[in-house]
Amino acid sequence: MGMKFTEDQQRVIDLRNCNILVSAAAGSGKTAVLVERIVELVSGSGCDSARAVDIDRLLIVTFTNAAAAQMRERITKALSDRVEAEPDNEHIKKQLMLIHNAKIMTIHSFCLYLIKNHFNDIGLDPDFRTADEGEIRLLKQEVLSELLEEQFALGRQEFTDCVEYFAYDGREKRLEELIERLYTFSGSYPFPEKWLRQHRMDYHLETFEELVKTEWFAGMMQEISALLQECKEQEKAALKVCEEPDGPYFYAVALEQDQELIAGLEQELARAAMPASCESQQPASPAETDTSAAEDAFEALAARVQGISYARMAPKKDDSVSAEKRELVKAMRERVKSLLGTLSEKYFASGPKQWLAECRQADAALCELVDLALLFGERLTEKKREKNLLDFEDMEHLALQILLREEENGQMVPSDTALEYREQFAEILIDEYQDSNLVQEFLLQSISGEDDGRFNRFMVGDVKQSIYKFRLARPELFLEKFATYQKEDGSCVRVDLKQNFRSRHEVTDCVNDLFLQLMHRELGGVEYDADAALYPAAQFPEADGEAADAREKGVALGGEEKQGSAVPVSTACEASIARSPYEPELCIAAISGEKGEDPKELEAKMIAGKIREIVGKLPVRDSESGQLRPARYQDIVILLRTTSGWDETFKKILEENAIPVFVTSKTGYFAATEVQTVLNFLRVLNNPLQEIPLFGVLKSVLFGFSDAQLATLRALDETGKRCLYDCVKLAAGEGESGEGSVGYGSGSNGADASLREKCCSFLAFLNRYREYAVYLPIHKLMEQFLEETGYLYTVSALPGGVQRRINVEMLLTRAESFEKTSYSGLFHFIRYMEQLEKYDIDYGETGASDENADVVRIMSIHKSKGLEFPVCFVSGLSKRFNRQDSVAPVLMDMDLGLAIDWVDPTARIRHTTLKKNVLARKLNADSMGEELRVLYVALTRAEEKLILTGTCKEDKLPQEDAVQGAYGYSALRLQEASSYYDLVLPAWQSVGRRLQICTQEELLQAELVRASLGYNSRQKLFEEAGKEPEAAELALCERLQKPYAHENLAGLFVKTTVSELKKEGMQEEAAEGLELFPEEEVVPYLPQFVREQEETVSGTTRGSAYHRLLEIFPFERQETWTAEKIRTVIEEYKADRRLSEEYAAAINVYKIRAFLQTPLAARMAKAARSNRLHREQPFVLGLSANRLNTDFPEDETVLIQGIIDVYLEEEDGIVLADYKTDLVKDPKELILRYRVQLDYYEEALVRLTGKCVKEKLIYSFGLEQEITL
C-alpha cells in the first residue's frame, strides 16, 4: 500500500523504544518517512497493535507553521487511506477524530500552548497578547532611551568610562546597539542572565596562569598549530613543483630554509605549550604548563615570530624552466609569507605581559556593558508585563520556567508539570532538528523520558542544510549526536538516509564532486564522505531523439572547444546544452573593466541566453503525468545568496529579453516608490519641516511639482536659513510681511502663477489632513487620503500596477495592525514603520503572481529551502561574503564568550585584543561553514538541470592550477575564499568539468542576432499584411463584431446572497418607473442631542450591534425589562467579551426596552423557555437560475446564502421575523425593501423544517413597530 520504502527508510519507520537521529540527505524523502512512522505508531500496523498510541499522545515539532499544516494534512490523508482499506478498524477511525487535537506545531506554538495552560505556574496574567516585531522594536527603543538618560543623569564614573570606551567617536547610538545586540544574543541561551554574568568577567584575568586556562586560549593554540601545518604543506607542494622536469629547481634552497624556519617555530610553540622538560612535538593542554616557564617561552616565541626573515629566492635564467611554474612557486611562497604574517599580526604582535595589560584595560568596560544589558533586560521585561505583552523569545524562556525548576544547589531539574508531560507524550518527533537552538533543546529534553530510562525522542534533519546560524541555531547539537549515536540497535541509534529521490544523477554527481573537496569536519563540523554523499535513486523517463542520442554518444549539441585553452570552454554564450543536455554547467561572464559596466547586468544577459536555450527545448519530467515535455519558464528558478540589490537588475534584464519573471523576495517593500510616497506624506503630516520627505511628496504624482519648480522654490531662500516648507509658504504668499508674494502678483508670468497655485493647493490639502490626523485612526486617515487623491487608481495604472496596488493596501493592513498595539498616533506609527525598515523586518513586495504562472522565479537560497525545481540557476557566485560579524565592536560566541577592542580614550587609540583576534578567526570559520551549507542547499534544489553563473574580470579569467590536487582544500585555504566563485571554480576544474566563458562581444553579437531575427519577422508580417489589406481588415472587423455566444448568461452567478437579490429587485422596480422613496418625504426631525448620539455610529455598526445583542439576549428570563436591567445585561456581555465595546456603545437601551414590550418579544420569550426559539440561523438555498431571471436556463442552479434573524415554532406553524434599524417614516418602505428577502427566508425555512410559515414579521427599531407582511 502506498510507496515502497528503502531498507534504511523502513528501519526508520520500524525502530521503537530508542532515541533516533535520522541524518536525511537532500531529497531523501524524510517527510514521507516521518509521516509513515507516525501513521504506524498510531495504527499499530507492522508491530504489536496493543502498543499503538493515540495521535494526541505524540508531540510533533516542525520548523514553520506551513510545515505543520502540511504535516497534519499528509497524516490525515494517510489515515483516511488506512480507513478506506480497513473500514472496520475503529482505532484508526478514532485517530482521524483526534487528529484535530494532535500536537503538530512549531516550537513557538508549543511554548504558547504551555503558557496558556500553565500561566499560573509563573505568575503571568492570562490576558496577555503576542506583540509583533514592530511594537517590540518601539518598546526596546523606548526602554533603551530611558535607561541611558537615567544613567547619564546619575553620572557614575563606570558608565562614563563605558561610553567613552565604546562610543569613542561620539556615536552614543553605538552603545545602544551594543546593549541590544548583547541582550538579543544572550536570549539564545536557556538562561540568558546566567550566561551574561558568566561572561561578564571574561577579561578579568590577573595572571598568565588564568589566561592560559581559558578555552579561547586553547583554541588559539590549535589555530596556530594548524596554521604552521598549512605552511608546511604549502612549502612541500612548492618543492614538489621545483622537482618536476621543467620546474624552477633553483628556488628549492630558499624553500628548504623556509621549512627549517617553520620547524623552528613549531619547536618554540611546543616549548610554550608544555612543561620545559617535555620534548614532545605535540602541543599539550596549557593547564598542565609551568606558567612561569611558559610565559617566558611565549615571550620568546613572540620575539621569534616578529623577527622572521626570509631567504632570497635566487633568480636564474633557464629556458628549460616553465614560466608558469616559476610564477606558481612564487605565488605559493607568498601565501606562506601571508600565513606567517597572520601569525605575527593577529597573535604575536605583542607578548604575554601586553596581553594581560590589555585584559585589565578592557575588564571594567566589558563589565559595565554587560551590567547595562542585564538592566535593559529587566526594564524591558517590566515594560512588557505592564503592557501584558509577550514576544517569541519570551515564549521559549517562559515555557522553560514552566518545565524546569532550580534546586538549592543551583541545578535545574524537571518541574512537576514537565513530569506530567513526560507521561502524556509517548514520543517526541522533531523535524529540521539541525536548526534547533539550546533553548529548544532544553525544552524538549525536559519532557522526554531519557532521565527515566525511556528513550522516546525522534530527531530528523540534515546538518549539511543548517543555514540559520544568523538566527542563533546550533548545528553542534545535531553534530554531537551524529558523532555519539550508534548505527547498530541500542538506546541511541543513528540512521543515514543517503539516497536522493529528487535529482538526476548528473546533478548528484556534480554535488558530490564539489563537496567531497569543499566540506570538511574542520570547517562547519561535517565531513563529506561516503556517509554524507548523495546516491541517485530518482526515476526519470528516457529522453527521445537528438538529446538522447547526444547523451549516449557524449558529444555536444552545439559549440566547440577553443583550441589551446587551459580549460575547455564554449565559444559562445548561447552554446547549446553541453554533452548530456542535463550536464551541470558553470558559466562565467567576462568583465572588461570599462567604466559604467555593471557585472550584474552582464550576468543577467548571460542567464537570459541560457533560458532561451532551455525553454521549449530541454525535455523535463511533468509533475502530473510523469512524462517528458519541453521545459517551460515556470520550471526555472534563479537562486541568489541575497536578493537585495540583485533581483531588480535581473528582473529588468530578463523582461527586456521578453522572459516573464517573478521575484519572490522578503525585501524591497519599503523601497517601493508607492510605499515611500504614502509614508513620506505621513511624515510631512507629522512634521512638515522634514526636507527629504517633503521633497518626495511634492515631486510625486500626487502634487506634480517639476524639478524646475522645486529649484525655483529653493531659490526663494536667499538667506540659506529657510527650510523647504518655509519656501513653499513664501511661494503661496504666506511669508512674513507679504514677502512671499514677491514675484507672484498680477504681473507675474504664467509659470509663477502656476507655482503659486500649486503651493496654495498643497498647503490647503496638508493643513486639512493635519486636522484630520488629530482625531482619525491611522488607517482611516490613510483610507481618506487614498480615496481623495485616487492614488490607488494612479499606481494601478503604472507598469506593475497590480503589485503596486497590493503594496499600498498592505500598508493599510500594517496601519490596522499597529492600532492593535499598545501605541497610537501618527508619530508612533511613523516610528513603528521606521523600526521595521531599520531592522530589516521587511515584508517583501507582496506577490501578485499565481504560483502556477508560467514565469521564471527569482528567490533567495534561504527562501528556496525545502523546494525543488526542474532547472536551477545558482547565480551571483562572485558576490563577496559578508564578514561584518567578525569586525563588530563586540564579538559574541556562545562557547567562547565576549571579546572587545583595547581602547585608550585619552590618546584616542584603539586596536584589537588577542581574544578578539581569536574570536574573529573562529567566527570567520563558522561563517564559512555556514556559507558551504548554504551552497549545498542551493545546488540540491535542482531536479534535472543545474547551472552556476558568476562574473570575472578578463585579466583574471581562470587558468588550470597544476598542483591543486597535491594538497587539496584545507580548512585554512577555504577560509581565504571571499566568494562562492573562489570556492567552486578550483573544485570544478579539478574534476575536469567543462567551463563556459561568455565575453561581452559574444553577448553583444547574440543580441544583434536576436534583434535582426525580430526585425525580419516583423518585416515578413508587414509584407504579408500588405498583400491583401482589404481582406485582412474585413476579417478583423468580422471577428470584433461577432456576438458573444452566451450573452444571455451575463449576470448569472454560481452563488449569491439574499441581500444582493433584494437590491436587484429594487433596481428593477425603480427601472420600471416605481418611485420607491419619493424625494419630498424626509426622515422625521430628531433633536440635536439624539442626532449627536446616533451620528457617531454608522448604520452598519448599529444594525450589527442590535442583531448581536438579540442573538444572545436572555429571553428565557421572566423579567420586566427596564432600561437599567438591560444596561446590566449589556455590561455582563461586555465583561465576558460576548459583546464588544463598539457594539455596546451603539445600542440604545430605550429602543431595546420598546422592543421587549411588544407581542413579538413575548412570543419569543415563551418559545425560548420551551427551546423553540431559533436565532441567527444560516442557510444555503439552491434555486433554478430561471426563477431569478427568465432568460437563464432552468438546468442551471444558483446557490443563495443568508442568515435568518429569528424564527419561532408555535403549535400551528412557524413565525418568521426580521429586525431592521433603517430610519424610515412609513412601514410600507420596509415592506418594499425587504419583501423579497423574507420570501427567500420563508422558502428556506420550509425546506429546512418541513413546516409551513404562518406569519412573516418585520420589527422596525426606527419606528418601534411590528410590521406584518
PDB file of C-alpha atoms in Angstrom, residues 497-657:
ATOM      1  CA  LEU A 497      19.247   8.285   4.549  1.00  0.00           C
ATOM      2  CA  LYS A 498      21.584   8.822   1.614  1.00  0.00           C
ATOM      3  CA  GLN A 499      19.522   8.017  -1.459  1.00  0.00           C
ATOM      4  CA  ASN A 500      18.301  11.031  -3.388  1.00  0.00           C
ATOM      5  CA  PHE A 501      14.848  10.686  -4.941  1.00  0.00           C
ATOM      6  CA  ARG A 502      14.807  14.232  -6.326  1.00  0.00           C
ATOM      7  CA  SER A 503      17.583  14.762  -8.837  1.00  0.00           C
ATOM      8  CA  ARG A 504      19.100  13.222 -11.935  1.00  0.00           C
ATOM      9  CA  HIS A 505      22.461  11.525 -11.450  1.00  0.00           C
ATOM     10  CA  GLU A 506      24.139  14.395 -13.333  1.00  0.00           C
ATOM     11  CA  VAL A 507      23.106  16.755 -10.536  1.00  0.00           C
ATOM     12  CA  THR A 508      24.025  14.454  -7.642  1.00  0.00           C
ATOM     13  CA  ASP A 509      27.374  13.621  -9.265  1.00  0.00           C
ATOM     14  CA  CYS A 510      28.169  17.319  -9.537  1.00  0.00           C
ATOM     15  CA  VAL A 511      27.199  17.994  -5.906  1.00  0.00           C
ATOM     16  CA  ASN A 512      29.356  15.096  -4.746  1.00  0.00           C
ATOM     17  CA  ASP A 513      32.319  16.201  -6.891  1.00  0.00           C
ATOM     18  CA  LEU A 514      32.280  19.658  -5.342  1.00  0.00           C
ATOM     19  CA  PHE A 515      31.561  18.894  -1.712  1.00  0.00           C
ATOM     20  CA  LEU A 516      33.941  15.951  -1.409  1.00  0.00           C
ATOM     21  CA  GLN A 517      36.586  18.649  -1.886  1.00  0.00           C
ATOM     22  CA  LEU A 518      34.985  21.542  -0.020  1.00  0.00           C
ATOM     23  CA  MET A 519      33.129  20.260   3.051  1.00  0.00           C
ATOM     24  CA  HIS A 520      35.308  19.003   5.918  1.00  0.00           C
ATOM     25  CA  ARG A 521      34.925  18.466   9.650  1.00  0.00           C
ATOM     26  CA  GLU A 522      37.355  21.292  10.464  1.00  0.00           C
ATOM     27  CA  LEU A 523      35.065  23.809   8.803  1.00  0.00           C
ATOM     28  CA  GLY A 524      31.445  23.523   9.850  1.00  0.00           C
ATOM     29  CA  GLY A 525      31.810  20.178  11.596  1.00  0.00           C
ATOM     30  CA  VAL A 526      30.725  17.986   8.647  1.00  0.00           C
ATOM     31  CA  GLU A 527      32.961  15.566   6.772  1.00  0.00           C
ATOM     32  CA  TYR A 528      31.516  14.975   3.314  1.00  0.00           C
ATOM     33  CA  ASP A 529      32.338  11.296   2.954  1.00  0.00           C
ATOM     34  CA  ALA A 530      30.574   8.155   1.821  1.00  0.00           C
ATOM     35  CA  ASP A 531      28.005   8.557   4.586  1.00  0.00           C
ATOM     36  CA  ALA A 532      27.249  12.157   3.589  1.00  0.00           C
ATOM     37  CA  ALA A 533      27.314  11.793  -0.193  1.00  0.00           C
ATOM     38  CA  LEU A 534      24.187  11.659  -2.360  1.00  0.00           C
ATOM     39  CA  TYR A 535      23.222   8.409  -4.089  1.00  0.00           C
ATOM     40  CA  PRO A 536      20.849   8.958  -7.041  1.00  0.00           C
ATOM     41  CA  ALA A 537      17.611   6.983  -6.809  1.00  0.00           C
ATOM     42  CA  ALA A 538      15.171   9.161  -8.759  1.00  0.00           C
ATOM     43  CA  GLN A 539      13.487   7.613 -11.796  1.00  0.00           C
ATOM     44  CA  PHE A 540      13.154   9.714 -14.958  1.00  0.00           C
ATOM     45  CA  PRO A 541      11.644   8.760 -18.333  1.00  0.00           C
ATOM     46  CA  GLU A 542      14.166   8.211 -21.130  1.00  0.00           C
ATOM     47  CA  ALA A 543      14.578  11.144 -23.473  1.00  0.00           C
ATOM     48  CA  ASP A 544      13.960  10.535 -27.179  1.00  0.00           C
ATOM     49  CA  GLY A 545      15.527  11.941 -30.271  1.00  0.00           C
ATOM     50  CA  GLU A 546      18.550  14.124 -30.654  1.00  0.00           C
ATOM     51  CA  ALA A 547      19.065  14.882 -26.944  1.00  0.00           C
ATOM     52  CA  ALA A 548      19.141  11.183 -26.004  1.00  0.00           C
ATOM     53  CA  ASP A 549      21.467  10.299 -28.902  1.00  0.00           C
ATOM     54  CA  ALA A 550      23.798  13.119 -27.948  1.00  0.00           C
ATOM     55  CA  ARG A 551      23.926  11.920 -24.346  1.00  0.00           C
ATOM     56  CA  GLU A 552      24.727   8.350 -25.455  1.00  0.00           C
ATOM     57  CA  LYS A 553      27.487   9.496 -27.813  1.00  0.00           C
ATOM     58  CA  GLY A 554      28.870  12.003 -25.343  1.00  0.00           C
ATOM     59  CA  VAL A 555      29.015  14.822 -27.927  1.00  0.00           C
ATOM     60  CA  ALA A 556      27.981  18.462 -27.676  1.00  0.00           C
ATOM     61  CA  LEU A 557      24.802  19.587 -29.362  1.00  0.00           C
ATOM     62  CA  GLY A 558      26.467  22.819 -30.412  1.00  0.00           C
ATOM     63  CA  GLY A 559      29.552  24.929 -29.890  1.00  0.00           C
ATOM     64  CA  GLU A 560      33.148  23.729 -29.835  1.00  0.00           C
ATOM     65  CA  GLU A 561      36.123  23.850 -27.510  1.00  0.00           C
ATOM     66  CA  LYS A 562      38.676  26.575 -28.018  1.00  0.00           C
ATOM     67  CA  GLN A 563      41.990  25.145 -29.149  1.00  0.00           C
ATOM     68  CA  GLY A 564      44.937  25.801 -26.904  1.00  0.00           C
ATOM     69  CA  SER A 565      42.819  26.981 -23.985  1.00  0.00           C
ATOM     70  CA  ALA A 566      43.867  25.977 -20.463  1.00  0.00           C
ATOM     71  CA  VAL A 567      40.331  24.698 -19.814  1.00  0.00           C
ATOM     72  CA  PRO A 568      37.575  23.546 -22.185  1.00  0.00           C
ATOM     73  CA  VAL A 569      35.170  26.402 -22.844  1.00  0.00           C
ATOM     74  CA  SER A 570      32.264  27.143 -25.163  1.00  0.00           C
ATOM     75  CA  THR A 571      32.779  29.593 -27.982  1.00  0.00           C
ATOM     76  CA  ALA A 572      29.536  31.469 -27.329  1.00  0.00           C
ATOM     77  CA  CYS A 573      27.239  32.445 -24.528  1.00  0.00           C
ATOM     78  CA  GLU A 574      24.343  30.647 -26.208  1.00  0.00           C
ATOM     79  CA  ALA A 575      26.200  27.402 -26.907  1.00  0.00           C
ATOM     80  CA  SER A 576      23.723  24.569 -26.921  1.00  0.00           C
ATOM     81  CA  ILE A 577      23.389  22.360 -23.895  1.00  0.00           C
ATOM     82  CA  ALA A 578      26.703  20.599 -23.394  1.00  0.00           C
ATOM     83  CA  ARG A 579      27.128  16.866 -23.974  1.00  0.00           C
ATOM     84  CA  SER A 580      24.293  15.342 -21.966  1.00  0.00           C
ATOM     85  CA  PRO A 581      21.602  18.012 -22.018  1.00  0.00           C
ATOM     86  CA  TYR A 582      21.368  17.599 -18.236  1.00  0.00           C
ATOM     87  CA  GLU A 583      25.085  18.014 -17.530  1.00  0.00           C
ATOM     88  CA  PRO A 584      25.600  20.810 -14.936  1.00  0.00           C
ATOM     89  CA  GLU A 585      27.277  23.947 -16.239  1.00  0.00           C
ATOM     90  CA  LEU A 586      29.476  26.674 -14.790  1.00  0.00           C
ATOM     91  CA  CYS A 587      29.132  29.835 -16.871  1.00  0.00           C
ATOM     92  CA  ILE A 588      31.331  32.886 -16.318  1.00  0.00           C
ATOM     93  CA  ALA A 589      30.629  36.310 -17.818  1.00  0.00           C
ATOM     94  CA  ALA A 590      33.909  38.075 -18.570  1.00  0.00           C
ATOM     95  CA  ILE A 591      34.122  41.727 -17.449  1.00  0.00           C
ATOM     96  CA  SER A 592      36.313  44.087 -19.427  1.00  0.00           C
ATOM     97  CA  GLY A 593      36.559  46.608 -16.605  1.00  0.00           C
ATOM     98  CA  GLU A 594      35.256  49.531 -18.670  1.00  0.00           C
ATOM     99  CA  LYS A 595      33.637  52.417 -16.836  1.00  0.00           C
ATOM    100  CA  GLY A 596      29.872  52.145 -16.400  1.00  0.00           C
ATOM    101  CA  GLU A 597      29.845  48.390 -16.899  1.00  0.00           C
ATOM    102  CA  ASP A 598      27.521  46.577 -14.495  1.00  0.00           C
ATOM    103  CA  PRO A 599      28.621  42.979 -13.767  1.00  0.00           C
ATOM    104  CA  LYS A 600      25.115  42.092 -12.584  1.00  0.00           C
ATOM    105  CA  GLU A 601      23.606  43.119 -15.913  1.00  0.00           C
ATOM    106  CA  LEU A 602      26.178  41.094 -17.851  1.00  0.00           C
ATOM    107  CA  GLU A 603      25.444  38.025 -15.744  1.00  0.00           C
ATOM    108  CA  ALA A 604      21.694  38.535 -16.209  1.00  0.00           C
ATOM    109  CA  LYS A 605      22.142  38.778 -20.006  1.00  0.00           C
ATOM    110  CA  MET A 606      24.123  35.545 -19.969  1.00  0.00           C
ATOM    111  CA  ILE A 607      21.347  33.883 -17.940  1.00  0.00           C
ATOM    112  CA  ALA A 608      18.732  35.177 -20.389  1.00  0.00           C
ATOM    113  CA  GLY A 609      20.625  33.446 -23.202  1.00  0.00           C
ATOM    114  CA  LYS A 610      20.715  30.167 -21.282  1.00  0.00           C
ATOM    115  CA  ILE A 611      16.978  30.388 -20.520  1.00  0.00           C
ATOM    116  CA  ARG A 612      16.153  30.843 -24.201  1.00  0.00           C
ATOM    117  CA  GLU A 613      18.335  27.842 -24.882  1.00  0.00           C
ATOM    118  CA  ILE A 614      16.362  25.709 -22.405  1.00  0.00           C
ATOM    119  CA  VAL A 615      12.701  26.766 -22.762  1.00  0.00           C
ATOM    120  CA  GLY A 616      10.878  24.680 -25.339  1.00  0.00           C
ATOM    121  CA  LYS A 617      13.957  22.522 -25.967  1.00  0.00           C
ATOM    122  CA  LEU A 618      15.173  20.757 -22.818  1.00  0.00           C
ATOM    123  CA  PRO A 619      12.938  17.748 -22.005  1.00  0.00           C
ATOM    124  CA  VAL A 620      11.846  17.776 -18.349  1.00  0.00           C
ATOM    125  CA  ARG A 621       9.550  15.485 -16.389  1.00  0.00           C
ATOM    126  CA  ASP A 622       5.999  16.736 -15.966  1.00  0.00           C
ATOM    127  CA  SER A 623       4.985  16.661 -12.293  1.00  0.00           C
ATOM    128  CA  GLU A 624       1.458  15.439 -13.073  1.00  0.00           C
ATOM    129  CA  SER A 625       1.829  12.996 -15.954  1.00  0.00           C
ATOM    130  CA  GLY A 626       5.358  11.856 -15.105  1.00  0.00           C
ATOM    131  CA  GLN A 627       6.264  12.041 -18.810  1.00  0.00           C
ATOM    132  CA  LEU A 628       8.836  14.248 -20.520  1.00  0.00           C
ATOM    133  CA  ARG A 629       7.757  17.534 -22.056  1.00  0.00           C
ATOM    134  CA  PRO A 630       9.624  20.647 -23.249  1.00  0.00           C
ATOM    135  CA  ALA A 631      10.762  22.947 -20.440  1.00  0.00           C
ATOM    136  CA  ARG A 632       8.649  25.996 -19.616  1.00  0.00           C
ATOM    137  CA  TYR A 633       9.533  29.224 -17.843  1.00  0.00           C
ATOM    138  CA  GLN A 634       7.799  28.011 -14.682  1.00  0.00           C
ATOM    139  CA  ASP A 635      10.291  25.124 -14.467  1.00  0.00           C
ATOM    140  CA  ILE A 636      13.158  27.562 -13.928  1.00  0.00           C
ATOM    141  CA  VAL A 637      14.351  29.294 -10.782  1.00  0.00           C
ATOM    142  CA  ILE A 638      17.262  31.676 -10.224  1.00  0.00           C
ATOM    143  CA  LEU A 639      18.693  31.404  -6.719  1.00  0.00           C
ATOM    144  CA  LEU A 640      20.724  34.200  -5.136  1.00  0.00           C
ATOM    145  CA  ARG A 641      22.581  34.349  -1.828  1.00  0.00           C
ATOM    146  CA  THR A 642      20.704  37.574  -1.204  1.00  0.00           C
ATOM    147  CA  THR A 643      18.095  39.164  -3.450  1.00  0.00           C
ATOM    148  CA  SER A 644      18.779  42.686  -2.173  1.00  0.00           C
ATOM    149  CA  GLY A 645      20.493  44.711  -4.915  1.00  0.00           C
ATOM    150  CA  TRP A 646      20.303  41.828  -7.385  1.00  0.00           C
ATOM    151  CA  ASP A 647      16.689  40.862  -8.015  1.00  0.00           C
ATOM    152  CA  GLU A 648      15.580  44.113  -9.644  1.00  0.00           C
ATOM    153  CA  THR A 649      18.563  44.139 -12.035  1.00  0.00           C
ATOM    154  CA  PHE A 650      17.955  40.527 -13.034  1.00  0.00           C
ATOM    155  CA  LYS A 651      14.221  41.177 -13.414  1.00  0.00           C
ATOM    156  CA  LYS A 652      14.823  44.200 -15.637  1.00  0.00           C
ATOM    157  CA  ILE A 653      17.246  42.402 -17.965  1.00  0.00           C
ATOM    158  CA  LEU A 654      15.102  39.279 -18.256  1.00  0.00           C
ATOM    159  CA  GLU A 655      11.992  41.335 -19.047  1.00  0.00           C
ATOM    160  CA  GLU A 656      13.967  43.258 -21.673  1.00  0.00           C
ATOM    161  CA  ASN A 657      14.666  39.862 -23.223  1.00  0.00           C
TER     162      ASN A 657
END
